[in-house]
PDB file of C-alpha atoms in Angstrom:
ATOM      1  CA  UNK A   1       0.131  -0.249  -0.180  1.00  0.00           C
ATOM      2  CA  UNK A   2       1.227   3.354  -1.375  1.00  0.00           C
ATOM      3  CA  UNK A   3       1.042   5.731   1.216  1.00  0.00           C
ATOM      4  CA  UNK A   4       0.845   9.769  -0.208  1.00  0.00           C
ATOM      5  CA  UNK A   5       2.820  12.206   2.301  1.00  0.00           C
ATOM      6  CA  UNK A   6       0.952  15.611   1.476  1.00  0.00           C
ATOM      7  CA  UNK A   7      -2.523  13.551   1.230  1.00  0.00           C
ATOM      8  CA  UNK A   8      -1.752  12.343   4.695  1.00  0.00           C
ATOM      9  CA  UNK A   9      -1.517  15.692   6.010  1.00  0.00           C
ATOM     10  CA  UNK A  10      -3.801  17.473   4.316  1.00  0.00           C
ATOM     11  CA  UNK A  11      -6.583  15.121   6.438  1.00  0.00           C
ATOM     12  CA  UNK A  12      -4.263  15.503   9.661  1.00  0.00           C
ATOM     13  CA  UNK A  13      -5.390  19.842   8.685  1.00  0.00           C
ATOM     14  CA  UNK A  14      -9.406  18.662   8.775  1.00  0.00           C
ATOM     15  CA  UNK A  15      -9.386  16.247  11.304  1.00  0.00           C
ATOM     16  CA  UNK A  16      -7.179  18.778  13.779  1.00  0.00           C
ATOM     17  CA  UNK A  17     -10.190  21.816  12.760  1.00  0.00           C
ATOM     18  CA  UNK A  18     -11.802  19.460  13.836  1.00  0.00           C
ATOM     19  CA  UNK A  19     -10.611  18.239  17.253  1.00  0.00           C
ATOM     20  CA  UNK A  20     -12.445  21.475  19.303  1.00  0.00           C
ATOM     21  CA  UNK A  21     -15.904  19.869  18.811  1.00  0.00           C
ATOM     22  CA  UNK A  22     -14.101  16.197  20.075  1.00  0.00           C
ATOM     23  CA  UNK A  23     -12.954  18.339  22.973  1.00  0.00           C
ATOM     24  CA  UNK A  24     -15.840  19.900  23.617  1.00  0.00           C
ATOM     25  CA  UNK A  25     -17.586  16.945  24.020  1.00  0.00           C
ATOM     26  CA  UNK A  26     -15.506  15.737  26.445  1.00  0.00           C
ATOM     27  CA  UNK A  27     -15.433  17.910  28.950  1.00  0.00           C
ATOM     28  CA  UNK A  28     -19.586  19.162  28.678  1.00  0.00           C
ATOM     29  CA  UNK A  29     -19.723  15.616  29.389  1.00  0.00           C
ATOM     30  CA  UNK A  30     -17.060  15.219  32.069  1.00  0.00           C
ATOM     31  CA  UNK A  31     -18.344  18.360  33.913  1.00  0.00           C
ATOM     32  CA  UNK A  32     -21.634  17.625  33.385  1.00  0.00           C
ATOM     33  CA  UNK A  33     -21.856  13.279  34.892  1.00  0.00           C
ATOM     34  CA  UNK A  34     -18.816  14.033  37.656  1.00  0.00           C
ATOM     35  CA  UNK A  35     -21.192  16.835  38.788  1.00  0.00           C
ATOM     36  CA  UNK A  36     -24.516  14.423  38.090  1.00  0.00           C
ATOM     37  CA  UNK A  37     -21.950  11.542  39.269  1.00  0.00           C
ATOM     38  CA  UNK A  38     -21.736  12.683  42.891  1.00  0.00           C
ATOM     39  CA  UNK A  39     -25.485  13.044  43.080  1.00  0.00           C
ATOM     40  CA  UNK A  40     -26.177   9.561  42.432  1.00  0.00           C
ATOM     41  CA  UNK A  41     -23.293   8.211  44.989  1.00  0.00           C
ATOM     42  CA  UNK A  42     -24.647  10.182  47.444  1.00  0.00           C
ATOM     43  CA  UNK A  43     -27.956   8.984  46.824  1.00  0.00           C
ATOM     44  CA  UNK A  44     -26.122   5.393  46.533  1.00  0.00           C
ATOM     45  CA  UNK A  45     -24.550   5.792  50.354  1.00  0.00           C
ATOM     46  CA  UNK A  46     -27.000   6.733  52.153  1.00  0.00           C
ATOM     47  CA  UNK A  47     -29.020   4.325  54.519  1.00  0.00           C
ATOM     48  CA  UNK A  48     -32.382   5.196  53.273  1.00  0.00           C
ATOM     49  CA  UNK A  49     -33.855   2.571  50.895  1.00  0.00           C
ATOM     50  CA  UNK A  50     -35.477   4.982  48.414  1.00  0.00           C
ATOM     51  CA  UNK A  51     -32.940   6.815  46.988  1.00  0.00           C
ATOM     52  CA  UNK A  52     -30.152   3.213  47.573  1.00  0.00           C
ATOM     53  CA  UNK A  53     -31.895   1.688  44.473  1.00  0.00           C
ATOM     54  CA  UNK A  54     -32.277   4.769  43.076  1.00  0.00           C
ATOM     55  CA  UNK A  55     -29.003   5.480  42.507  1.00  0.00           C
ATOM     56  CA  UNK A  56     -28.509   1.151  41.884  1.00  0.00           C
ATOM     57  CA  UNK A  57     -31.271   0.809  39.269  1.00  0.00           C
ATOM     58  CA  UNK A  58     -29.734   4.119  37.494  1.00  0.00           C
ATOM     59  CA  UNK A  59     -25.925   2.914  37.488  1.00  0.00           C
ATOM     60  CA  UNK A  60     -27.166  -0.765  36.207  1.00  0.00           C
ATOM     61  CA  UNK A  61     -29.322   1.232  33.350  1.00  0.00           C
ATOM     62  CA  UNK A  62     -26.148   2.825  32.130  1.00  0.00           C
ATOM     63  CA  UNK A  63     -23.493   0.286  33.086  1.00  0.00           C
ATOM     64  CA  UNK A  64     -25.597  -2.614  31.309  1.00  0.00           C
ATOM     65  CA  UNK A  65     -26.833  -1.001  28.304  1.00  0.00           C
ATOM     66  CA  UNK A  66     -24.827   0.078  25.054  1.00  0.00           C
ATOM     67  CA  UNK A  67     -24.403   4.317  25.223  1.00  0.00           C
ATOM     68  CA  UNK A  68     -25.028   3.398  21.189  1.00  0.00           C
ATOM     69  CA  UNK A  69     -28.119   2.721  22.091  1.00  0.00           C
ATOM     70  CA  UNK A  70     -28.990   5.685  24.952  1.00  0.00           C
ATOM     71  CA  UNK A  71     -28.323   7.996  22.249  1.00  0.00           C
ATOM     72  CA  UNK A  72     -29.672   6.778  20.137  1.00  0.00           C
ATOM     73  CA  UNK A  73     -33.412   6.940  22.201  1.00  0.00           C
ATOM     74  CA  UNK A  74     -31.583  10.493  24.012  1.00  0.00           C
ATOM     75  CA  UNK A  75     -31.727  11.557  19.883  1.00  0.00           C
ATOM     76  CA  UNK A  76     -34.250  10.522  18.569  1.00  0.00           C
ATOM     77  CA  UNK A  77     -36.681   9.041  22.029  1.00  0.00           C
ATOM     78  CA  UNK A  78     -36.833  12.907  23.538  1.00  0.00           C
ATOM     79  CA  UNK A  79     -38.805  14.809  21.147  1.00  0.00           C
ATOM     80  CA  UNK A  80     -41.766  11.834  20.844  1.00  0.00           C
ATOM     81  CA  UNK A  81     -42.660  13.452  24.155  1.00  0.00           C
ATOM     82  CA  UNK A  82     -44.960  16.858  24.523  1.00  0.00           C
ATOM     83  CA  UNK A  83     -43.134  18.100  27.541  1.00  0.00           C
ATOM     84  CA  UNK A  84     -40.224  18.206  26.641  1.00  0.00           C
ATOM     85  CA  UNK A  85     -40.887  19.646  23.485  1.00  0.00           C
ATOM     86  CA  UNK A  86     -43.439  22.124  24.845  1.00  0.00           C
ATOM     87  CA  UNK A  87     -40.627  22.865  27.492  1.00  0.00           C
ATOM     88  CA  UNK A  88     -38.316  25.986  27.301  1.00  0.00           C
ATOM     89  CA  UNK A  89     -35.372  23.560  27.086  1.00  0.00           C
ATOM     90  CA  UNK A  90     -36.593  21.653  23.649  1.00  0.00           C
ATOM     91  CA  UNK A  91     -34.372  24.676  21.238  1.00  0.00           C
ATOM     92  CA  UNK A  92     -31.179  23.420  23.241  1.00  0.00           C
ATOM     93  CA  UNK A  93     -31.980  19.790  24.265  1.00  0.00           C
ATOM     94  CA  UNK A  94     -33.671  19.377  20.074  1.00  0.00           C
ATOM     95  CA  UNK A  95     -29.297  20.284  18.652  1.00  0.00           C
ATOM     96  CA  UNK A  96     -27.757  16.901  17.878  1.00  0.00           C
ATOM     97  CA  UNK A  97     -24.515  18.057  20.084  1.00  0.00           C
ATOM     98  CA  UNK A  98     -26.755  18.557  23.143  1.00  0.00           C
ATOM     99  CA  UNK A  99     -27.554  14.931  22.738  1.00  0.00           C
ATOM    100  CA  UNK A 100     -24.808  13.563  22.514  1.00  0.00           C
ATOM    101  CA  UNK A 101     -23.220  15.522  25.462  1.00  0.00           C
ATOM    102  CA  UNK A 102     -26.316  14.502  27.541  1.00  0.00           C
ATOM    103  CA  UNK A 103     -26.479  11.190  26.378  1.00  0.00           C
ATOM    104  CA  UNK A 104     -21.905  10.907  27.557  1.00  0.00           C
ATOM    105  CA  UNK A 105     -22.474  12.555  30.878  1.00  0.00           C
ATOM    106  CA  UNK A 106     -25.666   9.990  31.436  1.00  0.00           C
ATOM    107  CA  UNK A 107     -23.457   7.145  31.049  1.00  0.00           C
ATOM    108  CA  UNK A 108     -20.088   8.111  32.283  1.00  0.00           C
ATOM    109  CA  UNK A 109     -21.592   9.773  35.866  1.00  0.00           C
ATOM    110  CA  UNK A 110     -22.623   6.213  36.236  1.00  0.00           C
ATOM    111  CA  UNK A 111     -19.657   4.202  36.377  1.00  0.00           C
ATOM    112  CA  UNK A 112     -17.871   7.935  37.725  1.00  0.00           C
ATOM    113  CA  UNK A 113     -20.133   7.446  40.882  1.00  0.00           C
ATOM    114  CA  UNK A 114     -19.099   3.548  41.122  1.00  0.00           C
ATOM    115  CA  UNK A 115     -14.952   4.269  40.801  1.00  0.00           C
ATOM    116  CA  UNK A 116     -16.225   7.643  43.738  1.00  0.00           C
ATOM    117  CA  UNK A 117     -18.074   5.046  45.759  1.00  0.00           C
ATOM    118  CA  UNK A 118     -14.619   2.174  45.699  1.00  0.00           C
ATOM    119  CA  UNK A 119     -12.621   5.025  46.561  1.00  0.00           C
ATOM    120  CA  UNK A 120     -14.633   6.199  49.604  1.00  0.00           C
ATOM    121  CA  UNK A 121     -15.071   2.938  50.653  1.00  0.00           C
ATOM    122  CA  UNK A 122     -10.700   1.954  50.730  1.00  0.00           C
ATOM    123  CA  UNK A 123     -10.957   5.270  53.492  1.00  0.00           C
ATOM    124  CA  UNK A 124      -9.133   3.349  56.508  1.00  0.00           C
ATOM    125  CA  UNK A 125     -12.230   3.449  58.975  1.00  0.00           C
ATOM    126  CA  UNK A 126      -9.191   4.055  62.478  1.00  0.00           C
ATOM    127  CA  UNK A 127      -8.696   7.707  59.833  1.00  0.00           C
ATOM    128  CA  UNK A 128     -12.325   9.060  60.175  1.00  0.00           C
ATOM    129  CA  UNK A 129     -12.315   7.937  63.841  1.00  0.00           C
ATOM    130  CA  UNK A 130      -9.574  10.125  63.685  1.00  0.00           C
ATOM    131  CA  UNK A 131     -10.923  13.104  62.512  1.00  0.00           C
ATOM    132  CA  UNK A 132     -14.136  12.812  65.051  1.00  0.00           C
ATOM    133  CA  UNK A 133     -11.456  12.489  68.630  1.00  0.00           C
ATOM    134  CA  UNK A 134     -10.219  15.062  67.323  1.00  0.00           C
ATOM    135  CA  UNK A 135     -12.795  16.907  66.839  1.00  0.00           C
ATOM    136  CA  UNK A 136     -12.983  18.004  63.315  1.00  0.00           C
ATOM    137  CA  UNK A 137     -16.714  18.749  61.773  1.00  0.00           C
ATOM    138  CA  UNK A 138     -18.450  16.388  59.346  1.00  0.00           C
ATOM    139  CA  UNK A 139     -17.109  19.097  56.379  1.00  0.00           C
ATOM    140  CA  UNK A 140     -13.987  19.836  58.080  1.00  0.00           C
ATOM    141  CA  UNK A 141     -13.347  15.812  57.859  1.00  0.00           C
ATOM    142  CA  UNK A 142     -14.346  15.456  54.577  1.00  0.00           C
ATOM    143  CA  UNK A 143     -12.503  17.807  53.221  1.00  0.00           C
ATOM    144  CA  UNK A 144      -9.388  17.461  54.859  1.00  0.00           C
ATOM    145  CA  UNK A 145      -9.575  13.600  55.568  1.00  0.00           C
ATOM    146  CA  UNK A 146     -12.590  11.263  53.371  1.00  0.00           C
ATOM    147  CA  UNK A 147     -11.579  14.017  50.298  1.00  0.00           C
ATOM    148  CA  UNK A 148      -8.131  13.843  49.118  1.00  0.00           C
ATOM    149  CA  UNK A 149      -7.978  10.119  50.616  1.00  0.00           C
ATOM    150  CA  UNK A 150     -10.697   8.947  48.257  1.00  0.00           C
ATOM    151  CA  UNK A 151      -9.612  11.043  45.868  1.00  0.00           C
ATOM    152  CA  UNK A 152      -6.232   9.484  45.063  1.00  0.00           C
ATOM    153  CA  UNK A 153      -8.073   5.893  45.756  1.00  0.00           C
ATOM    154  CA  UNK A 154     -10.662   7.114  42.536  1.00  0.00           C
ATOM    155  CA  UNK A 155      -7.044   8.569  39.600  1.00  0.00           C
ATOM    156  CA  UNK A 156      -6.273   5.160  38.432  1.00  0.00           C
ATOM    157  CA  UNK A 157      -9.563   3.926  37.628  1.00  0.00           C
ATOM    158  CA  UNK A 158     -10.608   7.481  36.945  1.00  0.00           C
ATOM    159  CA  UNK A 159      -8.446   7.787  34.019  1.00  0.00           C
ATOM    160  CA  UNK A 160      -9.224   5.784  32.335  1.00  0.00           C
ATOM    161  CA  UNK A 161     -12.996   6.387  32.261  1.00  0.00           C
ATOM    162  CA  UNK A 162     -10.882   9.673  31.036  1.00  0.00           C
ATOM    163  CA  UNK A 163      -9.692   8.147  28.582  1.00  0.00           C
ATOM    164  CA  UNK A 164     -12.551   5.779  27.860  1.00  0.00           C
ATOM    165  CA  UNK A 165     -14.419   8.656  27.393  1.00  0.00           C
ATOM    166  CA  UNK A 166     -12.846  10.330  24.291  1.00  0.00           C
ATOM    167  CA  UNK A 167     -13.300   6.947  22.208  1.00  0.00           C
ATOM    168  CA  UNK A 168     -17.182   7.870  23.168  1.00  0.00           C
ATOM    169  CA  UNK A 169     -17.215  10.665  22.221  1.00  0.00           C
ATOM    170  CA  UNK A 170     -15.979   9.076  18.218  1.00  0.00           C
ATOM    171  CA  UNK A 171     -20.443   7.516  18.407  1.00  0.00           C
ATOM    172  CA  UNK A 172     -21.391  11.389  18.864  1.00  0.00           C
ATOM    173  CA  UNK A 173     -21.119  11.825  14.582  1.00  0.00           C
ATOM    174  CA  UNK A 174     -24.153   8.754  14.058  1.00  0.00           C
ATOM    175  CA  UNK A 175     -25.838  11.882  15.460  1.00  0.00           C
ATOM    176  CA  UNK A 176     -24.815  14.482  13.437  1.00  0.00           C
ATOM    177  CA  UNK A 177     -22.003  15.579  15.277  1.00  0.00           C
ATOM    178  CA  UNK A 178     -18.743  16.418  13.293  1.00  0.00           C
ATOM    179  CA  UNK A 179     -15.600  15.522  15.090  1.00  0.00           C
ATOM    180  CA  UNK A 180     -12.726  14.290  14.620  1.00  0.00           C
ATOM    181  CA  UNK A 181     -14.415  10.813  13.390  1.00  0.00           C
ATOM    182  CA  UNK A 182     -18.094  12.141  11.844  1.00  0.00           C
ATOM    183  CA  UNK A 183     -14.910  14.002   9.766  1.00  0.00           C
ATOM    184  CA  UNK A 184     -12.255  10.917   8.911  1.00  0.00           C
ATOM    185  CA  UNK A 185     -16.055   9.928   8.064  1.00  0.00           C
ATOM    186  CA  UNK A 186     -17.139  12.727   5.235  1.00  0.00           C
ATOM    187  CA  UNK A 187     -13.328  11.920   3.935  1.00  0.00           C
ATOM    188  CA  UNK A 188     -13.292   8.934   3.268  1.00  0.00           C
ATOM    189  CA  UNK A 189     -16.955   9.504   0.945  1.00  0.00           C
ATOM    190  CA  UNK A 190     -15.025  11.445  -0.862  1.00  0.00           C
ATOM    191  CA  UNK A 191     -11.566   9.661  -1.529  1.00  0.00           C
ATOM    192  CA  UNK A 192     -12.260   6.042  -0.575  1.00  0.00           C
ATOM    193  CA  UNK A 193      -9.177   5.836   1.377  1.00  0.00           C
ATOM    194  CA  UNK A 194     -10.180   4.425   4.652  1.00  0.00           C
ATOM    195  CA  UNK A 195      -7.060   3.335   5.946  1.00  0.00           C
ATOM    196  CA  UNK A 196      -5.366   6.049   6.044  1.00  0.00           C
ATOM    197  CA  UNK A 197      -7.798   8.003   7.140  1.00  0.00           C
ATOM    198  CA  UNK A 198      -8.565   6.298   9.864  1.00  0.00           C
ATOM    199  CA  UNK A 199      -5.122   5.914  10.805  1.00  0.00           C
ATOM    200  CA  UNK A 200      -4.819  10.104  10.683  1.00  0.00           C
ATOM    201  CA  UNK A 201      -8.277   9.592  13.754  1.00  0.00           C
ATOM    202  CA  UNK A 202      -6.358   6.694  15.494  1.00  0.00           C
ATOM    203  CA  UNK A 203      -3.375   9.312  15.981  1.00  0.00           C
ATOM    204  CA  UNK A 204      -5.312  12.393  17.542  1.00  0.00           C
ATOM    205  CA  UNK A 205      -7.187   9.888  19.644  1.00  0.00           C
ATOM    206  CA  UNK A 206      -3.916   9.032  20.600  1.00  0.00           C
ATOM    207  CA  UNK A 207      -2.479  11.682  21.570  1.00  0.00           C
ATOM    208  CA  UNK A 208      -5.380  12.881  23.332  1.00  0.00           C
ATOM    209  CA  UNK A 209      -5.266  10.086  25.916  1.00  0.00           C
ATOM    210  CA  UNK A 210      -2.408  10.574  26.203  1.00  0.00           C
ATOM    211  CA  UNK A 211      -2.144  14.141  27.585  1.00  0.00           C
ATOM    212  CA  UNK A 212      -5.318  12.816  30.012  1.00  0.00           C
ATOM    213  CA  UNK A 213      -3.309  10.255  31.041  1.00  0.00           C
ATOM    214  CA  UNK A 214      -0.030  12.479  31.884  1.00  0.00           C
ATOM    215  CA  UNK A 215      -1.856  15.309  33.843  1.00  0.00           C
ATOM    216  CA  UNK A 216      -4.154  12.765  35.873  1.00  0.00           C
ATOM    217  CA  UNK A 217      -1.096  11.324  36.815  1.00  0.00           C
ATOM    218  CA  UNK A 218       1.055  14.111  37.707  1.00  0.00           C
ATOM    219  CA  UNK A 219      -1.983  14.752  39.763  1.00  0.00           C
ATOM    220  CA  UNK A 220      -1.799  11.412  41.132  1.00  0.00           C
ATOM    221  CA  UNK A 221       2.338  11.733  42.173  1.00  0.00           C
ATOM    222  CA  UNK A 222       0.928  15.070  43.201  1.00  0.00           C
ATOM    223  CA  UNK A 223      -1.543  13.554  46.018  1.00  0.00           C
ATOM    224  CA  UNK A 224       0.716  11.210  46.533  1.00  0.00           C
ATOM    225  CA  UNK A 225       3.974  12.779  47.726  1.00  0.00           C
ATOM    226  CA  UNK A 226       3.821  12.559  50.756  1.00  0.00           C
ATOM    227  CA  UNK A 227       3.311   8.280  51.033  1.00  0.00           C
ATOM    228  CA  UNK A 228       6.772   8.516  49.421  1.00  0.00           C
ATOM    229  CA  UNK A 229       8.909   7.168  51.990  1.00  0.00           C
ATOM    230  CA  UNK A 230      12.360   9.308  52.335  1.00  0.00           C
ATOM    231  CA  UNK A 231      15.155   7.873  52.323  1.00  0.00           C
ATOM    232  CA  UNK A 232      16.517   6.516  55.710  1.00  0.00           C
ATOM    233  CA  UNK A 233      19.704   8.156  57.043  1.00  0.00           C
ATOM    234  CA  UNK A 234      22.726   5.647  57.966  1.00  0.00           C
ATOM    235  CA  UNK A 235      23.294   5.220  61.159  1.00  0.00           C
ATOM    236  CA  UNK A 236      27.639   7.113  61.678  1.00  0.00           C
ATOM    237  CA  UNK A 237      29.922   4.395  61.509  1.00  0.00           C
ATOM    238  CA  UNK A 238      31.439   3.019  64.878  1.00  0.00           C
ATOM    239  CA  UNK A 239      34.020   1.518  65.459  1.00  0.00           C
ATOM    240  CA  UNK A 240      33.601  -1.684  66.647  1.00  0.00           C
ATOM    241  CA  UNK A 241      35.829  -3.695  69.496  1.00  0.00           C
ATOM    242  CA  UNK A 242      37.341  -7.000  68.527  1.00  0.00           C
ATOM    243  CA  UNK A 243      37.333  -9.359  71.577  1.00  0.00           C
ATOM    244  CA  UNK A 244      41.447  -7.953  70.942  1.00  0.00           C
ATOM    245  CA  UNK A 245      40.909  -4.837  71.893  1.00  0.00           C
ATOM    246  CA  UNK A 246      38.346  -5.710  74.844  1.00  0.00           C
ATOM    247  CA  UNK A 247      40.424  -8.064  76.363  1.00  0.00           C
ATOM    248  CA  UNK A 248      42.747  -5.357  75.797  1.00  0.00           C
ATOM    249  CA  UNK A 249      41.008  -2.605  77.254  1.00  0.00           C
ATOM    250  CA  UNK A 250      39.923  -5.040  80.098  1.00  0.00           C
ATOM    251  CA  UNK A 251      43.050  -3.760  83.399  1.00  0.00           C
TER     252      UNK A 251
END
């Protein structure tokens, strides 16, 4: 197979022009999904059965069904309800971009809620009891003890979820949002050069995910810096007396 480097450069230029759309989908759904996940995890750890069961059902539905089906239901299904069409949100919700953001956010919220719950469950009970024993209030305990430990525990799994979310933005092209994958499909329809175009698209996704993983890795390192033990200071060398020397020193 012969690669036309001029064609590759032109393809990269067109795909890079679509990167802001991909990043917009990613950040909007990440923020919205993160806020929603905080609500879900609060309900998930609630001792009351009604919010707890609702959170369990939400997580089961959005983790157990394909994202593509969820996106189609949001894009094609919301318009079937007259209440939604007549609401003040309809001018926003009828846009393909917002439908893609909403479906991505709803899906990632289910995964993120379980990641956060796992981080909270990993906080040692002794740390919480110690916080109460020194008189910390509930908010101060959350901010100074539970939050930092849980965040440190969540970051490895959350970085994986962030990478999956970047790759999931490619599905937005199926609801007419022209991000990187959508533009790649348009180029293929015009040129019939599938391999070169998708290689260029894959390189862009690899670069974006590399940057995200590195940034989250740096944050994890910063939060864990106090766990790295300082090098133990060696004790000063002392001369060891031999048995003969000890005997000579004996009067």
